[in-house]
Amino acid sequence: MASSSSSSCPSLAFLGLTLALVLLISPAHSLTCTTQTFTNNKLYSNCVDLPTLKSYLHWTYNSTNSTLSIAFVATPAKSDGWIAWAINPTSIGMKGAQTLLTYKKSDGSMDVKTFNISSYSDIVESKLAFDVWDTSAESSGGVFRLFAKLKVEEMESVNHVWQVGPSVSNGFPAKHDFNTDNLQAKGSLSLTGGTTTTTTTTGDSRLKKRNIHGILNAVSWGLLFPIGIIIARYLRTFQSADPAWFYLHIFCQVSGYAIGVAGWATGIKLGSESEGVVYSTHRKIGITLFSLATVQIFALFLRPKKEHKYRFYWNIYHHTLGYAILILSILNVFKGLDILNPAKHWRSTYIIVIISLGAIALLLEAITWVVVLKRRSTKSTKPYDGFNNGQG
């Protein structure tokens, strides 16, 4: 019994040490903001580790004179970037935010500016909707610290927004990123130190919609349309594939269009829910694609018979529009990947798929040329060219 008890003591000690380390390392037991100090020796009643952008907020609210003292701590997106914290008295989000922004000037000193963001298209330096004083900032180790006092009357909680950006040009901040962390950098702050909430649920929902939008469009415009074009261009050369190639082509294009319309609709919905977040190039290409594909689909009902004198011109229009859609589709998928910024393997997978389709197209191009040349060598007046003699 004595030997058993003595042997268990090291095990219990090791277990206790392990549990202590877990508690020390666990994020739930290590509020980073509580260990932060400032060179001006300022102290605050409350602090919180903000959920995104590796940011922290310290604050004290004096209800007697309605004064809110804050210290916002964050790392800018780049060394010459900026950080900002704001109160939004009218809504949740950027529009209407009364913003304090700091950045490092060329001489190494810190500057603090105020922006009343009344609209997304008109961001200019201006006074805020409430009094602000004792503004200052400091930096060390790549981390910026912003200090200020604000007059916040008759409020127990406020909507607040925080953000980091990449650069400042002539005293004006460059646009910040629109990644998930940036879009979720907002919440409700209890001035008295009670519960502080964030908009993570809303952000996750929007991210899910963005992913659905990306998947729908990658499958439709990025895969089904190119496959349908490959089928129409190459399989019709082979007599054994007639008329199966024609129906496969129609299936791919109509299915791609139906899925693409769903993807396009989710994009429009996302745009309406994300005021101020505009991806102009991606949006314009998407609208162009939808318009061209709609014309292409409905033009099938106006296709002249193969003997008609206008069939030749219809073929030129149909093929030209098809290849334009192909190029724009692949281009816009990559634009979408740049916006979504998914894990690297998703982009790599799509690149591999497109390269594979391109390799298949090159192989079929060579094979069909061989088939056509052999037919010509047999003095055929016109090589067989699939359904409707290639006019389909």
PDB file of N, CA and C in Angstrom, residues 190-277:
ATOM      1  N   SER A 190     -21.298  47.869 -23.361  1.00  0.00           N
ATOM      2  CA  SER A 190     -21.917  48.355 -22.128  1.00  0.00           C
ATOM      3  C   SER A 190     -20.960  49.334 -21.462  1.00  0.00           C
ATOM      4  N   LEU A 191     -21.373  50.568 -21.287  1.00  0.00           N
ATOM      5  CA  LEU A 191     -20.498  51.589 -20.722  1.00  0.00           C
ATOM      6  C   LEU A 191     -20.152  51.309 -19.268  1.00  0.00           C
ATOM      7  N   THR A 192     -21.049  50.616 -18.568  1.00  0.00           N
ATOM      8  CA  THR A 192     -20.816  50.338 -17.151  1.00  0.00           C
ATOM      9  C   THR A 192     -20.042  49.048 -16.921  1.00  0.00           C
ATOM     10  N   GLY A 193     -19.640  48.402 -18.020  1.00  0.00           N
ATOM     11  CA  GLY A 193     -18.831  47.193 -17.878  1.00  0.00           C
ATOM     12  C   GLY A 193     -19.628  45.917 -17.843  1.00  0.00           C
ATOM     13  N   GLY A 194     -20.915  45.966 -18.217  1.00  0.00           N
ATOM     14  CA  GLY A 194     -21.729  44.767 -18.265  1.00  0.00           C
ATOM     15  C   GLY A 194     -21.438  43.948 -19.512  1.00  0.00           C
ATOM     16  N   THR A 195     -22.433  43.227 -19.987  1.00  0.00           N
ATOM     17  CA  THR A 195     -22.253  42.345 -21.141  1.00  0.00           C
ATOM     18  C   THR A 195     -21.972  43.142 -22.406  1.00  0.00           C
ATOM     19  N   THR A 196     -20.940  42.731 -23.112  1.00  0.00           N
ATOM     20  CA  THR A 196     -20.591  43.345 -24.392  1.00  0.00           C
ATOM     21  C   THR A 196     -20.819  42.317 -25.485  1.00  0.00           C
ATOM     22  N   THR A 197     -21.678  42.640 -26.436  1.00  0.00           N
ATOM     23  CA  THR A 197     -22.027  41.680 -27.478  1.00  0.00           C
ATOM     24  C   THR A 197     -21.376  42.054 -28.794  1.00  0.00           C
ATOM     25  N   THR A 198     -21.280  41.076 -29.693  1.00  0.00           N
ATOM     26  CA  THR A 198     -20.739  41.301 -31.033  1.00  0.00           C
ATOM     27  C   THR A 198     -21.718  40.774 -32.054  1.00  0.00           C
ATOM     28  N   THR A 199     -21.411  40.994 -33.313  1.00  0.00           N
ATOM     29  CA  THR A 199     -22.301  40.604 -34.409  1.00  0.00           C
ATOM     30  C   THR A 199     -21.784  39.370 -35.120  1.00  0.00           C
ATOM     31  N   THR A 200     -21.163  38.461 -34.363  1.00  0.00           N
ATOM     32  CA  THR A 200     -20.559  37.285 -34.988  1.00  0.00           C
ATOM     33  C   THR A 200     -21.594  36.448 -35.718  1.00  0.00           C
ATOM     34  N   THR A 201     -22.807  36.283 -35.125  1.00  0.00           N
ATOM     35  CA  THR A 201     -23.826  35.458 -35.771  1.00  0.00           C
ATOM     36  C   THR A 201     -24.210  36.023 -37.131  1.00  0.00           C
ATOM     37  N   THR A 202     -24.418  37.342 -37.173  1.00  0.00           N
ATOM     38  CA  THR A 202     -24.749  37.982 -38.443  1.00  0.00           C
ATOM     39  C   THR A 202     -23.633  37.809 -39.446  1.00  0.00           C
ATOM     40  N   GLY A 203     -22.390  37.961 -38.973  1.00  0.00           N
ATOM     41  CA  GLY A 203     -21.245  37.822 -39.866  1.00  0.00           C
ATOM     42  C   GLY A 203     -21.131  36.413 -40.420  1.00  0.00           C
ATOM     43  N   ASP A 204     -21.359  35.404 -39.549  1.00  0.00           N
ATOM     44  CA  ASP A 204     -21.295  34.015 -40.005  1.00  0.00           C
ATOM     45  C   ASP A 204     -22.374  33.737 -41.044  1.00  0.00           C
ATOM     46  N   SER A 205     -23.572  34.298 -40.825  1.00  0.00           N
ATOM     47  CA  SER A 205     -24.651  34.111 -41.781  1.00  0.00           C
ATOM     48  C   SER A 205     -24.294  34.710 -43.132  1.00  0.00           C
ATOM     49  N   ARG A 206     -23.702  35.905 -43.112  1.00  0.00           N
ATOM     50  CA  ARG A 206     -23.310  36.556 -44.363  1.00  0.00           C
ATOM     51  C   ARG A 206     -22.197  35.769 -45.054  1.00  0.00           C
ATOM     52  N   LEU A 207     -21.261  35.245 -44.262  1.00  0.00           N
ATOM     53  CA  LEU A 207     -20.176  34.442 -44.839  1.00  0.00           C
ATOM     54  C   LEU A 207     -20.736  33.189 -45.504  1.00  0.00           C
ATOM     55  N   LYS A 208     -21.741  32.579 -44.871  1.00  0.00           N
ATOM     56  CA  LYS A 208     -22.367  31.390 -45.450  1.00  0.00           C
ATOM     57  C   LYS A 208     -23.009  31.736 -46.790  1.00  0.00           C
ATOM     58  N   LYS A 209     -23.694  32.883 -46.853  1.00  0.00           N
ATOM     59  CA  LYS A 209     -24.317  33.311 -48.108  1.00  0.00           C
ATOM     60  C   LYS A 209     -23.263  33.585 -49.177  1.00  0.00           C
ATOM     61  N   ARG A 210     -22.140  34.182 -48.768  1.00  0.00           N
ATOM     62  CA  ARG A 210     -21.055  34.446 -49.725  1.00  0.00           C
ATOM     63  C   ARG A 210     -20.491  33.140 -50.285  1.00  0.00           C
ATOM     64  N   ASN A 211     -20.358  32.135 -49.407  1.00  0.00           N
ATOM     65  CA  ASN A 211     -19.836  30.844 -49.864  1.00  0.00           C
ATOM     66  C   ASN A 211     -20.810  30.155 -50.822  1.00  0.00           C
ATOM     67  N   ILE A 212     -22.112  30.235 -50.509  1.00  0.00           N
ATOM     68  CA  ILE A 212     -23.122  29.650 -51.402  1.00  0.00           C
ATOM     69  C   ILE A 212     -23.076  30.343 -52.755  1.00  0.00           C
ATOM     70  N   HIS A 213     -22.993  31.671 -52.734  1.00  0.00           N
ATOM     71  CA  HIS A 213     -22.874  32.449 -53.975  1.00  0.00           C
ATOM     72  C   HIS A 213     -21.658  32.001 -54.784  1.00  0.00           C
ATOM     73  N   GLY A 214     -20.536  31.829 -54.115  1.00  0.00           N
ATOM     74  CA  GLY A 214     -19.316  31.417 -54.812  1.00  0.00           C
ATOM     75  C   GLY A 214     -19.414  30.022 -55.405  1.00  0.00           C
ATOM     76  N   ILE A 215     -19.983  29.079 -54.651  1.00  0.00           N
ATOM     77  CA  ILE A 215     -20.095  27.700 -55.135  1.00  0.00           C
ATOM     78  C   ILE A 215     -21.030  27.619 -56.344  1.00  0.00           C
ATOM     79  N   LEU A 216     -22.188  28.281 -56.250  1.00  0.00           N
ATOM     80  CA  LEU A 216     -23.156  28.250 -57.355  1.00  0.00           C
ATOM     81  C   LEU A 216     -22.534  28.786 -58.647  1.00  0.00           C
ATOM     82  N   ASN A 217     -21.817  29.894 -58.536  1.00  0.00           N
ATOM     83  CA  ASN A 217     -21.253  30.515 -59.735  1.00  0.00           C
ATOM     84  C   ASN A 217     -20.041  29.762 -60.262  1.00  0.00           C
ATOM     85  N   ALA A 218     -19.254  29.174 -59.366  1.00  0.00           N
ATOM     86  CA  ALA A 218     -18.108  28.383 -59.824  1.00  0.00           C
ATOM     87  C   ALA A 218     -18.568  27.146 -60.589  1.00  0.00           C
ATOM     88  N   VAL A 219     -19.640  26.506 -60.099  1.00  0.00           N
ATOM     89  CA  VAL A 219     -20.163  25.308 -60.767  1.00  0.00           C
ATOM     90  C   VAL A 219     -20.808  25.657 -62.103  1.00  0.00           C
ATOM     91  N   SER A 220     -21.582  26.759 -62.133  1.00  0.00           N
ATOM     92  CA  SER A 220     -22.325  27.101 -63.354  1.00  0.00           C
ATOM     93  C   SER A 220     -21.430  27.751 -64.399  1.00  0.00           C
ATOM     94  N   TRP A 221     -21.010  29.001 -64.109  1.00  0.00           N
ATOM     95  CA  TRP A 221     -20.205  29.728 -65.086  1.00  0.00           C
ATOM     96  C   TRP A 221     -18.806  29.131 -65.242  1.00  0.00           C
ATOM     97  N   GLY A 222     -18.256  28.639 -64.138  1.00  0.00           N
ATOM     98  CA  GLY A 222     -16.874  28.191 -64.167  1.00  0.00           C
ATOM     99  C   GLY A 222     -16.649  26.773 -64.625  1.00  0.00           C
ATOM    100  N   LEU A 223     -17.695  25.922 -64.614  1.00  0.00           N
ATOM    101  CA  LEU A 223     -17.515  24.511 -65.006  1.00  0.00           C
ATOM    102  C   LEU A 223     -18.490  24.058 -66.096  1.00  0.00           C
ATOM    103  N   LEU A 224     -19.805  24.197 -65.834  1.00  0.00           N
ATOM    104  CA  LEU A 224     -20.786  23.661 -66.779  1.00  0.00           C
ATOM    105  C   LEU A 224     -20.717  24.352 -68.137  1.00  0.00           C
ATOM    106  N   PHE A 225     -20.572  25.672 -68.146  1.00  0.00           N
ATOM    107  CA  PHE A 225     -20.490  26.378 -69.430  1.00  0.00           C
ATOM    108  C   PHE A 225     -19.258  25.956 -70.240  1.00  0.00           C
ATOM    109  N   PRO A 226     -18.053  25.917 -69.646  1.00  0.00           N
ATOM    110  CA  PRO A 226     -16.892  25.454 -70.414  1.00  0.00           C
ATOM    111  C   PRO A 226     -17.039  24.015 -70.913  1.00  0.00           C
ATOM    112  N   ILE A 227     -17.601  23.134 -70.078  1.00  0.00           N
ATOM    113  CA  ILE A 227     -17.782  21.730 -70.496  1.00  0.00           C
ATOM    114  C   ILE A 227     -18.764  21.657 -71.662  1.00  0.00           C
ATOM    115  N   GLY A 228     -19.849  22.435 -71.586  1.00  0.00           N
ATOM    116  CA  GLY A 228     -20.829  22.449 -72.673  1.00  0.00           C
ATOM    117  C   GLY A 228     -20.225  22.918 -73.983  1.00  0.00           C
ATOM    118  N   ILE A 229     -19.332  23.905 -73.932  1.00  0.00           N
ATOM    119  CA  ILE A 229     -18.683  24.410 -75.141  1.00  0.00           C
ATOM    120  C   ILE A 229     -17.730  23.371 -75.719  1.00  0.00           C
ATOM    121  N   ILE A 230     -16.990  22.675 -74.847  1.00  0.00           N
ATOM    122  CA  ILE A 230     -16.087  21.618 -75.315  1.00  0.00           C
ATOM    123  C   ILE A 230     -16.871  20.519 -76.016  1.00  0.00           C
ATOM    124  N   ILE A 231     -18.003  20.139 -75.431  1.00  0.00           N
ATOM    125  CA  ILE A 231     -18.837  19.094 -76.037  1.00  0.00           C
ATOM    126  C   ILE A 231     -19.306  19.508 -77.426  1.00  0.00           C
ATOM    127  N   ALA A 232     -19.794  20.758 -77.550  1.00  0.00           N
ATOM    128  CA  ALA A 232     -20.324  21.216 -78.837  1.00  0.00           C
ATOM    129  C   ALA A 232     -19.228  21.330 -79.891  1.00  0.00           C
ATOM    130  N   ARG A 233     -18.062  21.777 -79.498  1.00  0.00           N
ATOM    131  CA  ARG A 233     -17.002  22.017 -80.481  1.00  0.00           C
ATOM    132  C   ARG A 233     -16.372  20.732 -80.999  1.00  0.00           C
ATOM    133  N   TYR A 234     -16.209  19.747 -80.129  1.00  0.00           N
ATOM    134  CA  TYR A 234     -15.397  18.594 -80.515  1.00  0.00           C
ATOM    135  C   TYR A 234     -16.186  17.299 -80.746  1.00  0.00           C
ATOM    136  N   LEU A 235     -17.180  17.002 -79.898  1.00  0.00           N
ATOM    137  CA  LEU A 235     -17.846  15.708 -80.021  1.00  0.00           C
ATOM    138  C   LEU A 235     -18.694  15.603 -81.280  1.00  0.00           C
ATOM    139  N   ARG A 236     -19.168  16.720 -81.818  1.00  0.00           N
ATOM    140  CA  ARG A 236     -20.013  16.648 -83.008  1.00  0.00           C
ATOM    141  C   ARG A 236     -19.240  16.163 -84.230  1.00  0.00           C
ATOM    142  N   THR A 237     -17.918  16.176 -84.149  1.00  0.00           N
ATOM    143  CA  THR A 237     -17.106  15.692 -85.274  1.00  0.00           C
ATOM    144  C   THR A 237     -17.264  14.190 -85.463  1.00  0.00           C
ATOM    145  N   PHE A 238     -17.586  13.488 -84.393  1.00  0.00           N
ATOM    146  CA  PHE A 238     -17.663  12.035 -84.438  1.00  0.00           C
ATOM    147  C   PHE A 238     -19.102  11.596 -84.719  1.00  0.00           C
ATOM    148  N   GLN A 239     -19.261  10.790 -85.772  1.00  0.00           N
ATOM    149  CA  GLN A 239     -20.598  10.364 -86.184  1.00  0.00           C
ATOM    150  C   GLN A 239     -21.305   9.585 -85.080  1.00  0.00           C
ATOM    151  N   SER A 240     -20.549   8.796 -84.305  1.00  0.00           N
ATOM    152  CA  SER A 240     -21.156   7.974 -83.260  1.00  0.00           C
ATOM    153  C   SER A 240     -21.736   8.814 -82.118  1.00  0.00           C
ATOM    154  N   ALA A 241     -21.295  10.082 -82.019  1.00  0.00           N
ATOM    155  CA  ALA A 241     -21.764  10.950 -80.931  1.00  0.00           C
ATOM    156  C   ALA A 241     -22.988  11.763 -81.319  1.00  0.00           C
ATOM    157  N   ASP A 242     -23.468  11.599 -82.552  1.00  0.00           N
ATOM    158  CA  ASP A 242     -24.598  12.373 -83.049  1.00  0.00           C
ATOM    159  C   ASP A 242     -25.891  11.583 -82.829  1.00  0.00           C
ATOM    160  N   PRO A 243     -26.964  12.132 -82.260  1.00  0.00           N
ATOM    161  CA  PRO A 243     -27.112  13.535 -81.811  1.00  0.00           C
ATOM    162  C   PRO A 243     -26.880  13.721 -80.320  1.00  0.00           C
ATOM    163  N   ALA A 244     -26.239  12.707 -79.670  1.00  0.00           N
ATOM    164  CA  ALA A 244     -26.069  12.785 -78.207  1.00  0.00           C
ATOM    165  C   ALA A 244     -25.324  14.047 -77.788  1.00  0.00           C
ATOM    166  N   TRP A 245     -24.298  14.449 -78.608  1.00  0.00           N
ATOM    167  CA  TRP A 245     -23.521  15.636 -78.229  1.00  0.00           C
ATOM    168  C   TRP A 245     -24.410  16.872 -78.127  1.00  0.00           C
ATOM    169  N   PHE A 246     -25.414  16.966 -79.007  1.00  0.00           N
ATOM    170  CA  PHE A 246     -26.280  18.145 -79.041  1.00  0.00           C
ATOM    171  C   PHE A 246     -27.095  18.258 -77.749  1.00  0.00           C
ATOM    172  N   TYR A 247     -27.640  17.121 -77.309  1.00  0.00           N
ATOM    173  CA  TYR A 247     -28.453  17.140 -76.094  1.00  0.00           C
ATOM    174  C   TYR A 247     -27.594  17.332 -74.840  1.00  0.00           C
ATOM    175  N   LEU A 248     -26.363  16.791 -74.856  1.00  0.00           N
ATOM    176  CA  LEU A 248     -25.442  17.027 -73.749  1.00  0.00           C
ATOM    177  C   LEU A 248     -25.063  18.514 -73.673  1.00  0.00           C
ATOM    178  N   HIS A 249     -24.844  19.101 -74.835  1.00  0.00           N
ATOM    179  CA  HIS A 249     -24.516  20.527 -74.903  1.00  0.00           C
ATOM    180  C   HIS A 249     -25.666  21.370 -74.337  1.00  0.00           C
ATOM    181  N   ILE A 250     -26.877  21.074 -74.768  1.00  0.00           N
ATOM    182  CA  ILE A 250     -28.048  21.814 -74.277  1.00  0.00           C
ATOM    183  C   ILE A 250     -28.208  21.617 -72.769  1.00  0.00           C
ATOM    184  N   PHE A 251     -28.006  20.374 -72.301  1.00  0.00           N
ATOM    185  CA  PHE A 251     -28.154  20.089 -70.870  1.00  0.00           C
ATOM    186  C   PHE A 251     -27.159  20.915 -70.048  1.00  0.00           C
ATOM    187  N   CYS A 252     -25.899  20.923 -70.460  1.00  0.00           N
ATOM    188  CA  CYS A 252     -24.871  21.669 -69.723  1.00  0.00           C
ATOM    189  C   CYS A 252     -25.162  23.162 -69.712  1.00  0.00           C
ATOM    190  N   GLN A 253     -25.547  23.712 -70.867  1.00  0.00           N
ATOM    191  CA  GLN A 253     -25.754  25.150 -70.941  1.00  0.00           C
ATOM    192  C   GLN A 253     -27.014  25.591 -70.191  1.00  0.00           C
ATOM    193  N   VAL A 254     -28.097  24.848 -70.344  1.00  0.00           N
ATOM    194  CA  VAL A 254     -29.336  25.218 -69.648  1.00  0.00           C
ATOM    195  C   VAL A 254     -29.178  25.030 -68.142  1.00  0.00           C
ATOM    196  N   SER A 255     -28.545  23.917 -67.727  1.00  0.00           N
ATOM    197  CA  SER A 255     -28.308  23.700 -66.294  1.00  0.00           C
ATOM    198  C   SER A 255     -27.386  24.774 -65.735  1.00  0.00           C
ATOM    199  N   GLY A 256     -26.325  25.079 -66.493  1.00  0.00           N
ATOM    200  CA  GLY A 256     -25.406  26.121 -66.058  1.00  0.00           C
ATOM    201  C   GLY A 256     -26.098  27.458 -65.919  1.00  0.00           C
ATOM    202  N   TYR A 257     -26.986  27.755 -66.858  1.00  0.00           N
ATOM    203  CA  TYR A 257     -27.710  29.024 -66.803  1.00  0.00           C
ATOM    204  C   TYR A 257     -28.636  29.060 -65.589  1.00  0.00           C
ATOM    205  N   ALA A 258     -29.345  27.964 -65.311  1.00  0.00           N
ATOM    206  CA  ALA A 258     -30.277  27.933 -64.174  1.00  0.00           C
ATOM    207  C   ALA A 258     -29.533  28.104 -62.850  1.00  0.00           C
ATOM    208  N   ILE A 259     -28.424  27.380 -62.696  1.00  0.00           N
ATOM    209  CA  ILE A 259     -27.629  27.510 -61.468  1.00  0.00           C
ATOM    210  C   ILE A 259     -26.992  28.895 -61.401  1.00  0.00           C
ATOM    211  N   GLY A 260     -26.545  29.394 -62.559  1.00  0.00           N
ATOM    212  CA  GLY A 260     -25.938  30.725 -62.603  1.00  0.00           C
ATOM    213  C   GLY A 260     -26.905  31.819 -62.211  1.00  0.00           C
ATOM    214  N   VAL A 261     -28.173  31.679 -62.612  1.00  0.00           N
ATOM    215  CA  VAL A 261     -29.187  32.665 -62.229  1.00  0.00           C
ATOM    216  C   VAL A 261     -29.354  32.672 -60.704  1.00  0.00           C
ATOM    217  N   ALA A 262     -29.345  31.468 -60.094  1.00  0.00           N
ATOM    218  CA  ALA A 262     -29.448  31.387 -58.632  1.00  0.00           C
ATOM    219  C   ALA A 262     -28.240  32.056 -57.977  1.00  0.00           C
ATOM    220  N   GLY A 263     -27.048  31.811 -58.529  1.00  0.00           N
ATOM    221  CA  GLY A 263     -25.851  32.449 -58.001  1.00  0.00           C
ATOM    222  C   GLY A 263     -25.868  33.955 -58.178  1.00  0.00           C
ATOM    223  N   TRP A 264     -26.350  34.387 -59.325  1.00  0.00           N
ATOM    224  CA  TRP A 264     -26.455  35.826 -59.604  1.00  0.00           C
ATOM    225  C   TRP A 264     -27.440  36.483 -58.636  1.00  0.00           C
ATOM    226  N   ALA A 265     -28.549  35.819 -58.358  1.00  0.00           N
ATOM    227  CA  ALA A 265     -29.562  36.358 -57.443  1.00  0.00           C
ATOM    228  C   ALA A 265     -29.004  36.472 -56.023  1.00  0.00           C
ATOM    229  N   THR A 266     -28.228  35.463 -55.586  1.00  0.00           N
ATOM    230  CA  THR A 266     -27.633  35.544 -54.245  1.00  0.00           C
ATOM    231  C   THR A 266     -26.629  36.696 -54.180  1.00  0.00           C
ATOM    232  N   GLY A 267     -25.939  36.958 -55.285  1.00  0.00           N
ATOM    233  CA  GLY A 267     -25.011  38.081 -55.334  1.00  0.00           C
ATOM    234  C   GLY A 267     -25.721  39.415 -55.194  1.00  0.00           C
ATOM    235  N   ILE A 268     -26.853  39.552 -55.891  1.00  0.00           N
ATOM    236  CA  ILE A 268     -27.647  40.780 -55.790  1.00  0.00           C
ATOM    237  C   ILE A 268     -28.152  40.964 -54.355  1.00  0.00           C
ATOM    238  N   LYS A 269     -28.591  39.866 -53.740  1.00  0.00           N
ATOM    239  CA  LYS A 269     -29.079  39.921 -52.359  1.00  0.00           C
ATOM    240  C   LYS A 269     -27.960  40.327 -51.407  1.00  0.00           C
ATOM    241  N   LEU A 270     -26.772  39.751 -51.586  1.00  0.00           N
ATOM    242  CA  LEU A 270     -25.627  40.104 -50.742  1.00  0.00           C
ATOM    243  C   LEU A 270     -25.281  41.585 -50.885  1.00  0.00           C
ATOM    244  N   GLY A 271     -25.343  42.074 -52.114  1.00  0.00           N
ATOM    245  CA  GLY A 271     -25.041  43.482 -52.354  1.00  0.00           C
ATOM    246  C   GLY A 271     -26.002  44.404 -51.638  1.00  0.00           C
ATOM    247  N   SER A 272     -27.282  44.030 -51.639  1.00  0.00           N
ATOM    248  CA  SER A 272     -28.289  44.867 -50.972  1.00  0.00           C
ATOM    249  C   SER A 272     -28.137  44.848 -49.456  1.00  0.00           C
ATOM    250  N   GLU A 273     -27.568  43.752 -48.919  1.00  0.00           N
ATOM    251  CA  GLU A 273     -27.386  43.632 -47.472  1.00  0.00           C
ATOM    252  C   GLU A 273     -26.050  44.192 -47.004  1.00  0.00           C
ATOM    253  N   SER A 274     -25.179  44.557 -47.933  1.00  0.00           N
ATOM    254  CA  SER A 274     -23.832  45.023 -47.577  1.00  0.00           C
ATOM    255  C   SER A 274     -23.615  46.426 -48.128  1.00  0.00           C
ATOM    256  N   GLU A 275     -24.384  47.366 -47.604  1.00  0.00           N
ATOM    257  CA  GLU A 275     -24.294  48.739 -48.087  1.00  0.00           C
ATOM    258  C   GLU A 275     -22.883  49.278 -47.871  1.00  0.00           C
ATOM    259  N   GLY A 276     -22.340  49.856 -48.895  1.00  0.00           N
ATOM    260  CA  GLY A 276     -20.997  50.421 -48.815  1.00  0.00           C
ATOM    261  C   GLY A 276     -19.904  49.470 -49.220  1.00  0.00           C
ATOM    262  N   VAL A 277     -20.206  48.168 -49.295  1.00  0.00           N
ATOM    263  CA  VAL A 277     -19.222  47.174 -49.727  1.00  0.00           C
ATOM    264  C   VAL A 277     -19.495  46.853 -51.188  1.00  0.00           C
TER     265      VAL A 277
END
